[in-house]
Short mmCIF file of C-alpha atoms and ligand atoms in Angstrom, two decimals:
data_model
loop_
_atom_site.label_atom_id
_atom_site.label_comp_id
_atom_site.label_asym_id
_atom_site.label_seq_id
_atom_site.Cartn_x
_atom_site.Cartn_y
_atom_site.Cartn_z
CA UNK A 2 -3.62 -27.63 17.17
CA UNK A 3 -4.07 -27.89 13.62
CA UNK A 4 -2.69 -25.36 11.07
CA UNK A 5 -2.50 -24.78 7.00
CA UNK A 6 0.67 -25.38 4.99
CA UNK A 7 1.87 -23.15 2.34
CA UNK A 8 4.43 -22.85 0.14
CA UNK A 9 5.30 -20.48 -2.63
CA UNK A 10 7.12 -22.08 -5.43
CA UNK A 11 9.26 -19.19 -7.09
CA UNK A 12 12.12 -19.36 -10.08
CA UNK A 13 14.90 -18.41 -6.99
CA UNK A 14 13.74 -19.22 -3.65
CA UNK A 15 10.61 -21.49 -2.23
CA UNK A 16 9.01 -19.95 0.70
CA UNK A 17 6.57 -21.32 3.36
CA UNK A 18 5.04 -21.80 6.17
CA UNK A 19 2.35 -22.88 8.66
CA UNK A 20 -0.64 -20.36 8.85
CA UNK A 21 -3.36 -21.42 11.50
CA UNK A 22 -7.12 -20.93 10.84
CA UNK A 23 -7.56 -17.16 11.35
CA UNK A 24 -4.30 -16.37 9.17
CA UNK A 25 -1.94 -15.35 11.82
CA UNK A 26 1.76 -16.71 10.51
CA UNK A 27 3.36 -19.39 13.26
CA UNK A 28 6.25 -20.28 11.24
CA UNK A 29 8.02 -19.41 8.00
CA UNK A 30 11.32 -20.55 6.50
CA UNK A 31 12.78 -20.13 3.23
CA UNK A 32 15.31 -21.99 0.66
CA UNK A 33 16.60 -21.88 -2.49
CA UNK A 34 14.81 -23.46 -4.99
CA UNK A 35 17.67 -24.93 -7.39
CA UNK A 36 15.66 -24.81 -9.81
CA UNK A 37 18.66 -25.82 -12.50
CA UNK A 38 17.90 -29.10 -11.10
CA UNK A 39 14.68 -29.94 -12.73
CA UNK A 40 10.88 -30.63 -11.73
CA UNK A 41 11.76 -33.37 -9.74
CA UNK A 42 14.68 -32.12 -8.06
CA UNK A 43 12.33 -28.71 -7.20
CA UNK A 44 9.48 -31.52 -5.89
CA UNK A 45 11.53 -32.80 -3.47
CA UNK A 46 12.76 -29.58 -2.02
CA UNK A 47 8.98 -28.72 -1.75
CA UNK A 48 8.25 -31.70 0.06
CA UNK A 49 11.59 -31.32 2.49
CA UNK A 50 10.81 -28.10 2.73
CA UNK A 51 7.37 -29.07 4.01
CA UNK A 52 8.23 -32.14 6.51
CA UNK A 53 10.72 -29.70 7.47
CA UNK A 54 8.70 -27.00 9.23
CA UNK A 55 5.90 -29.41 10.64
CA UNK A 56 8.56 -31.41 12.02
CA UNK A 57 10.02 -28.27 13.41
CA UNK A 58 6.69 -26.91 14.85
CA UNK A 59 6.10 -30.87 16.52
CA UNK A 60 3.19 -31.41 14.37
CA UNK A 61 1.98 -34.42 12.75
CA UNK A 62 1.68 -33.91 9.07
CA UNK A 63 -1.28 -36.04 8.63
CA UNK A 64 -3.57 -33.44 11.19
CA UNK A 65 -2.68 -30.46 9.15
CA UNK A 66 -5.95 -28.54 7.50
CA UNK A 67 -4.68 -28.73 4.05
CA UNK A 68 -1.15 -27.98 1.92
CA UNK A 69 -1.18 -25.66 -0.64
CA UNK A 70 1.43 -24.49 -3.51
CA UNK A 71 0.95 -21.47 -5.23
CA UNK A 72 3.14 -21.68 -8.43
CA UNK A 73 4.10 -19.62 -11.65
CA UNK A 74 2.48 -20.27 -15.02
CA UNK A 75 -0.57 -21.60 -16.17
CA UNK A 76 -2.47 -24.71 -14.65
CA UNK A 77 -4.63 -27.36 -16.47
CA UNK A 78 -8.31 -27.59 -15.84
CA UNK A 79 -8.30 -29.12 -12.60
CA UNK A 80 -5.40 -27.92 -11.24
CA UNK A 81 -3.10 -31.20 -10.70
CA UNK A 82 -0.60 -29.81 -13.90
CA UNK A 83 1.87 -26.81 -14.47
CA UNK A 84 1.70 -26.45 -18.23
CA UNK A 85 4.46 -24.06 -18.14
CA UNK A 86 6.68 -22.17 -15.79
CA UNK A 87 9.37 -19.89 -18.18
CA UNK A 88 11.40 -18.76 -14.55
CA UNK A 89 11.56 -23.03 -13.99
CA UNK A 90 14.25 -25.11 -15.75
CA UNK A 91 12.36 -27.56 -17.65
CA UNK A 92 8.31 -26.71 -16.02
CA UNK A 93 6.49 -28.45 -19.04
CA UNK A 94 3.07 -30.40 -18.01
CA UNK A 95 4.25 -31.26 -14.32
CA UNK A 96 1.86 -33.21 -12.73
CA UNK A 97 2.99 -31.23 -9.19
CA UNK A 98 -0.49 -31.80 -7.60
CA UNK A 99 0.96 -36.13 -7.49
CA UNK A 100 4.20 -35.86 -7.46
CA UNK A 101 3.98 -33.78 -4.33
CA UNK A 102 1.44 -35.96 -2.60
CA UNK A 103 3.54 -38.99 -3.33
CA UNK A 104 6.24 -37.40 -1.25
CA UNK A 105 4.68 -36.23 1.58
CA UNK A 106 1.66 -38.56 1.67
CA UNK A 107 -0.98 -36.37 2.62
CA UNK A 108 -3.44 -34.77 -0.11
CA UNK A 109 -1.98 -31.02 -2.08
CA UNK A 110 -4.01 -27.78 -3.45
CA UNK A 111 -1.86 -26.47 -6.22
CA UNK A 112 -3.17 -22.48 -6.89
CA UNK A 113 -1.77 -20.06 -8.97
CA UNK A 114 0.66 -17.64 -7.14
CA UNK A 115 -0.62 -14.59 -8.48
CA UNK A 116 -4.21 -15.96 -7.41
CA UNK A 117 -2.55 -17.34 -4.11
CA UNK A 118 -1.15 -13.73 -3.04
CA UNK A 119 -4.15 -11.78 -3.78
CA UNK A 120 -6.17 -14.47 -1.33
CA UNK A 121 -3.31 -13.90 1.11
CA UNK A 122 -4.01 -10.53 1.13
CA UNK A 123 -7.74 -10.81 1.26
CA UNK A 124 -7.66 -12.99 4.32
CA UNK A 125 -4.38 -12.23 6.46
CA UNK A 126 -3.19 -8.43 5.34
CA UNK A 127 -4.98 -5.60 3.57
CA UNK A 128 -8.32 -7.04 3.13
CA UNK A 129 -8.52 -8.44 6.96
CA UNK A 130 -7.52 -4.66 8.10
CA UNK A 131 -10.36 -3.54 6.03
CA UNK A 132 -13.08 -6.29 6.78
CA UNK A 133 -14.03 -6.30 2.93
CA UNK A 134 -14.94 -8.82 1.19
CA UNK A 135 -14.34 -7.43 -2.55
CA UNK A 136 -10.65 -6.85 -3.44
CA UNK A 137 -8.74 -6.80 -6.25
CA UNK A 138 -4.94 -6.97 -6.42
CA UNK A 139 -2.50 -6.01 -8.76
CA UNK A 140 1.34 -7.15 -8.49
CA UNK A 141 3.61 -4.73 -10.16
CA UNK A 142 6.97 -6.22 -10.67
CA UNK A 143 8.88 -8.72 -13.72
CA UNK A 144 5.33 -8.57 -14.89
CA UNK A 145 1.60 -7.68 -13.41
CA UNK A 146 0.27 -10.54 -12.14
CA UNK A 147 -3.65 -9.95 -10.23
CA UNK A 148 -6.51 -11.92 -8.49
CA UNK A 149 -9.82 -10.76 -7.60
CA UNK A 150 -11.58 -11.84 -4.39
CA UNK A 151 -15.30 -11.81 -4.69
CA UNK A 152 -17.31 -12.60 -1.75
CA UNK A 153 -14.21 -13.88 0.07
CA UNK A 154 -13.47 -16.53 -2.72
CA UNK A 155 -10.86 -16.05 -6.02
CA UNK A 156 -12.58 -15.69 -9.46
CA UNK A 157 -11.62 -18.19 -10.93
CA UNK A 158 -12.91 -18.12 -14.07
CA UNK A 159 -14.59 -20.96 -16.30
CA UNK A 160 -11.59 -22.18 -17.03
CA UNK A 161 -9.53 -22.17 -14.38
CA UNK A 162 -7.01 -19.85 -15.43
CA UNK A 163 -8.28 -16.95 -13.08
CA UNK A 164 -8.06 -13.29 -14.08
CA UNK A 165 -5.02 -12.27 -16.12
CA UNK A 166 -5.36 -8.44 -15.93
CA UNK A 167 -1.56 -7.60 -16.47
CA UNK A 168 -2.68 -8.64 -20.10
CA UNK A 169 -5.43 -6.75 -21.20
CA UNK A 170 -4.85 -4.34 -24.25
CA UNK A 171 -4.14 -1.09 -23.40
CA UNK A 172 -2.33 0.01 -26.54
CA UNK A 173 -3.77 -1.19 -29.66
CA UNK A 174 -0.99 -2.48 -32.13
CA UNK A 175 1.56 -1.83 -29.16
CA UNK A 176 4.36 -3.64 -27.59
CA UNK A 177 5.18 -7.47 -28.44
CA UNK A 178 4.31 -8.78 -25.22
CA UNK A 179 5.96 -12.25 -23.81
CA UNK A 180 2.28 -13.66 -23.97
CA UNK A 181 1.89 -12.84 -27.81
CA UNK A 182 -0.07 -10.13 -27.76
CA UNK A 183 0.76 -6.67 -28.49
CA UNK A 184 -0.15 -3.68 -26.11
CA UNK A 185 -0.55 -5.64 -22.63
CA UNK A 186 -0.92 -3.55 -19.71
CA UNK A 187 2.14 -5.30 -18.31
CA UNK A 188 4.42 -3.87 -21.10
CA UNK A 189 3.13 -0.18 -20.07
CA UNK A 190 3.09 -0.72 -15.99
CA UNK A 191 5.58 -3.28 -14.79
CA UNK A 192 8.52 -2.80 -12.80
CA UNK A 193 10.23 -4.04 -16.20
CA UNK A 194 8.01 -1.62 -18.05
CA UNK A 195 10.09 0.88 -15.77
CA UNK A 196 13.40 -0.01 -16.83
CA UNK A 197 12.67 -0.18 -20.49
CA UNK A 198 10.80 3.09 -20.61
CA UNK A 199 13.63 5.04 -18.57
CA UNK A 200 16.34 3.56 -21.13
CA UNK A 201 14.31 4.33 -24.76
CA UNK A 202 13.69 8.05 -23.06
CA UNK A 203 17.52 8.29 -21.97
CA UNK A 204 18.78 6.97 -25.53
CA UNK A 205 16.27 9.97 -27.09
CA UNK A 206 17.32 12.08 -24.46
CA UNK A 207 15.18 13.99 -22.79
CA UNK A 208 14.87 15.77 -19.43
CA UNK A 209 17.82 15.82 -17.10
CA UNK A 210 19.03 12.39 -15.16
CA UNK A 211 21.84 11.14 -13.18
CA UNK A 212 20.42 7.61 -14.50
CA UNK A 213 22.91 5.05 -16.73
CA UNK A 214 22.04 4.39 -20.30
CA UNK A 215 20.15 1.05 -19.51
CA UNK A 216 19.01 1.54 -16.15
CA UNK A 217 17.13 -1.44 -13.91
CA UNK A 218 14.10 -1.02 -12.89
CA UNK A 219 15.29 -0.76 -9.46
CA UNK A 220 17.71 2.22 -10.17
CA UNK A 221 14.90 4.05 -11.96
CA UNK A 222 12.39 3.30 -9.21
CA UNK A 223 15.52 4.72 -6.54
CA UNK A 224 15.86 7.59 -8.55
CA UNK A 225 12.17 8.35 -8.88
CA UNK A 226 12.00 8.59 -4.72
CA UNK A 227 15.12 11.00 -5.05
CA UNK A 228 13.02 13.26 -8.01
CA UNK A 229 14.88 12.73 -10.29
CA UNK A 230 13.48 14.75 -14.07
CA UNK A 231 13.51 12.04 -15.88
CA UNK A 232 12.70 9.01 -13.63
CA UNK A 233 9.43 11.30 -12.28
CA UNK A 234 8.36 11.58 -16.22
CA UNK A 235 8.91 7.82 -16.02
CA UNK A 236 6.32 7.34 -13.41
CA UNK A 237 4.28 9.72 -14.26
CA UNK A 238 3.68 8.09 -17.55
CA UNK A 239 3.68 4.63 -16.18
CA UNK A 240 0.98 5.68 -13.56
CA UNK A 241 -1.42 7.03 -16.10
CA UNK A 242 -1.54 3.64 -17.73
CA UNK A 243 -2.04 2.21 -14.02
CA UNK A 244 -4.67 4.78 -12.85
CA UNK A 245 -6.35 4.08 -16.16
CA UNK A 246 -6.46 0.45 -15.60
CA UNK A 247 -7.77 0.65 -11.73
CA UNK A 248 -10.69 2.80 -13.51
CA UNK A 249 -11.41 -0.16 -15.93
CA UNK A 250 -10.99 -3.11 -12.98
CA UNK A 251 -13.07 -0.93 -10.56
CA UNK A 252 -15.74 -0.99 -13.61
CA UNK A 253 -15.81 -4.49 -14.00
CA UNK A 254 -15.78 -6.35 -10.33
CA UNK A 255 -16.73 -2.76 -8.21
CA UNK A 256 -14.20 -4.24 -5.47
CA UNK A 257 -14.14 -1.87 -2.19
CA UNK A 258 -10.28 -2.55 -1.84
CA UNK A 259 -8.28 -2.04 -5.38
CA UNK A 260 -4.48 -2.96 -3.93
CA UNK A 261 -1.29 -2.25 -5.45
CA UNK A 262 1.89 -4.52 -4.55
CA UNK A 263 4.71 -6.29 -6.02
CA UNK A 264 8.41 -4.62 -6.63
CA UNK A 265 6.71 -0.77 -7.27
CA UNK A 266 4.90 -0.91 -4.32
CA UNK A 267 7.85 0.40 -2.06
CA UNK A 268 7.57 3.40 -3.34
CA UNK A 269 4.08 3.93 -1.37
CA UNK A 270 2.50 6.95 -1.52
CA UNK A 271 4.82 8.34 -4.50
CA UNK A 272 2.94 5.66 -6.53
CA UNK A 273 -0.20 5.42 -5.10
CA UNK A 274 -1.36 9.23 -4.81
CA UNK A 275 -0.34 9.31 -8.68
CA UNK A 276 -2.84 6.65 -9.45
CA UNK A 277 -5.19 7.94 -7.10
CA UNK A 278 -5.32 11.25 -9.06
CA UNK A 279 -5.49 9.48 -12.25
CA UNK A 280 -8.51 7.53 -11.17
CA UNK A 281 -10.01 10.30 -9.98
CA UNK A 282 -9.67 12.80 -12.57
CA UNK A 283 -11.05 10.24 -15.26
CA UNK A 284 -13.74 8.27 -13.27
CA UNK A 285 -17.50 8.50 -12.73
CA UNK A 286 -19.01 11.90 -11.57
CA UNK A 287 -22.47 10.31 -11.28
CA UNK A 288 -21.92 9.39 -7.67
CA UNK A 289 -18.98 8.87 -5.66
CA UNK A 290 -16.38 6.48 -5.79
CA UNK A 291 -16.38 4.36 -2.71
CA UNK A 292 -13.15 2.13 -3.45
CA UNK A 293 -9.81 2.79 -1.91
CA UNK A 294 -6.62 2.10 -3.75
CA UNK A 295 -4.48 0.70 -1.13
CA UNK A 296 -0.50 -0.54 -0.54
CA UNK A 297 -0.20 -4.60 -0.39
CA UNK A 298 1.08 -5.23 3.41
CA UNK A 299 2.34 -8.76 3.19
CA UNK A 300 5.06 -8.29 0.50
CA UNK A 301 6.40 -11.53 -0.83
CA UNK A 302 4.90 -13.53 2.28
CA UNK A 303 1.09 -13.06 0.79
CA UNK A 304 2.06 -16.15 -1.71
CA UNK A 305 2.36 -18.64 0.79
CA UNK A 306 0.03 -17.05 3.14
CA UNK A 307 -2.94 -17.24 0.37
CA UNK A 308 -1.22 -20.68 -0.71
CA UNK A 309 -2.51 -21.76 2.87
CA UNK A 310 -5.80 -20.63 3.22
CA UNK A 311 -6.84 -21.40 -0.68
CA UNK A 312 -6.93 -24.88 0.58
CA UNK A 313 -9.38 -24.43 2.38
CA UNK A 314 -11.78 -21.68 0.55
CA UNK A 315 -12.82 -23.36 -3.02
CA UNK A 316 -12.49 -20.13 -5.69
CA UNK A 317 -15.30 -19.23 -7.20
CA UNK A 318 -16.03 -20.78 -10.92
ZN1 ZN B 425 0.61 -10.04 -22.56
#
């Protein structure tokens, strides 16, 4: 038997694992990424990592279908550099495409991960519950990352660089965002978004909170499932910008799945019927709305799981 490789290159851990053709998950392991180590330190522990599990499952390396690495940060044109990864030590124009090959000797697909867990979602969780082929997903946490699936294939783009919807402009003149624009969606609608939002309305003080002065994201997000005043204004705010952007998406690319995951996501229903109301109070009347905004089910496995199967499904350019 032949199966896929992936692996999911992230600033703390590196996850993988072996996927076979239909999706289904034989074997996953995780380890710490050490990224303080530098590029080539992280390559090797991608390439252990790999030799590792097909070793493990008694496979040859040389029969798998393909290896794929999803990975933070921008990639050049055809796909073989990492121009820049701010959560990795020292990620400037890594040529990880070669330097992985070189160590494990077989040839690599290197995807973006926010590309790489909306195609793992497509093909082995939401989407493949579904039977769609049209999704688009949005991953709320540090930032918004998103891909769109059209067809069964990732947009890719012209360029390459896929679809960076956690930075379109939903405030004109608004927040500096990390990306140098001002008003991205991701400063309004993160997970981070979350935190800072809770802390400027505590410091102004507003409506009643058992919340600390600079609260994480996580203790807001804990406190919003517990209704607390505050925290709920929090969300409620944070899911008008979100409902307002699934309206826009849903627009553009008319997916039949629009899927919300990342960090927020755990609060399920909490988030999701907010959008959901938001979306429908300011969408089309002309005729009805046929997409469903959905939960993510894969959580942080998608990466490597869409890692896998990108190797095999070319996006769409
Ligand atoms: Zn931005």
């Amino acid at each position: 038997v032949s199966y896929y490789i992936g692996l999911d290159l992230g600033g703390t851990n590196i996850k993988g694992g072996l996927v076979d053709p239909d999706g289904n998950v034989i074997l996953e392991r995780e380890i710490p990424t050490e990224a303080p180590g530098g590029p080539a330190h992280v390559i090797d522990r991608l390439g252990m990592l790999t030799k590792q599990m097909v070793q493990e499952a008694g496979l040859d390396l040389k029969k798998n279908l393909g290896l794929g690495v999803g990975t933070p940060g921008p990639l050049n044109d055809d796909a073989s550099i990492v121009l820049a990864a701010p959560n990795l030590h020292g990620w400037k124009n890594i040529p990880l495409r070669d330097e992985l090959a070189k160590r494990v000797g077989v040839p690599v697909t290197v995807v973006n991960d926010a590309n790489a867990a909306a195609f793992g979602e497509y093909w082995s969780g939401v989407g493949r519950q579904h039977g769609i082929k049209h999704m688009v997903l949005l991953t709320l946490g540090t930032g918004i990352g998103a891909g769109v699936v059209m067809q069964g294939r990732i947009f890719a783009g012209a360029h390459g660089a896929g679809t960076e919807m956690g930075h379109v402009i939903v405030v004109p003149n608004g927040k500096l965002c990390g990306c140098g624009q001002r008003g991205c969606l991701e400063q309004y609608a993160s997970a981070t978004a979350v935190g800072t939002l809770a802390a400027e309305k505590i410091k102004a003080g507003g409506k009643k909170t058992n919340l600390p002065a600079n609260p994480s994201a996580r203790d807001v997000l804990v406190a919003m499932g517990k209704g607390d005043e505050l925290a709920v204004e929090v969300l409620d705010e944070v899911c008008t910008y979100l409902g307002l952007a699934v309206v826009n998406f849903v627009r553009i690319f008319d997916p039949q799945l629009m899927v919300l995951g990342g960090g927020m996501a755990f609060l399920g229903e909490t988030l999701l019927g907010r959008v959901r109301k938001v979306f429908e109070e300011q969408t089309w009347k002309v005729r009805p709305e046929r997409v469903k905004i959905v939960a993510a089910t894969l959580g942080n496995r998608a990466g490597f799981i869409g890692a896998a199967g990108m190797t095999a499904t070319a996006p769409l350019a």
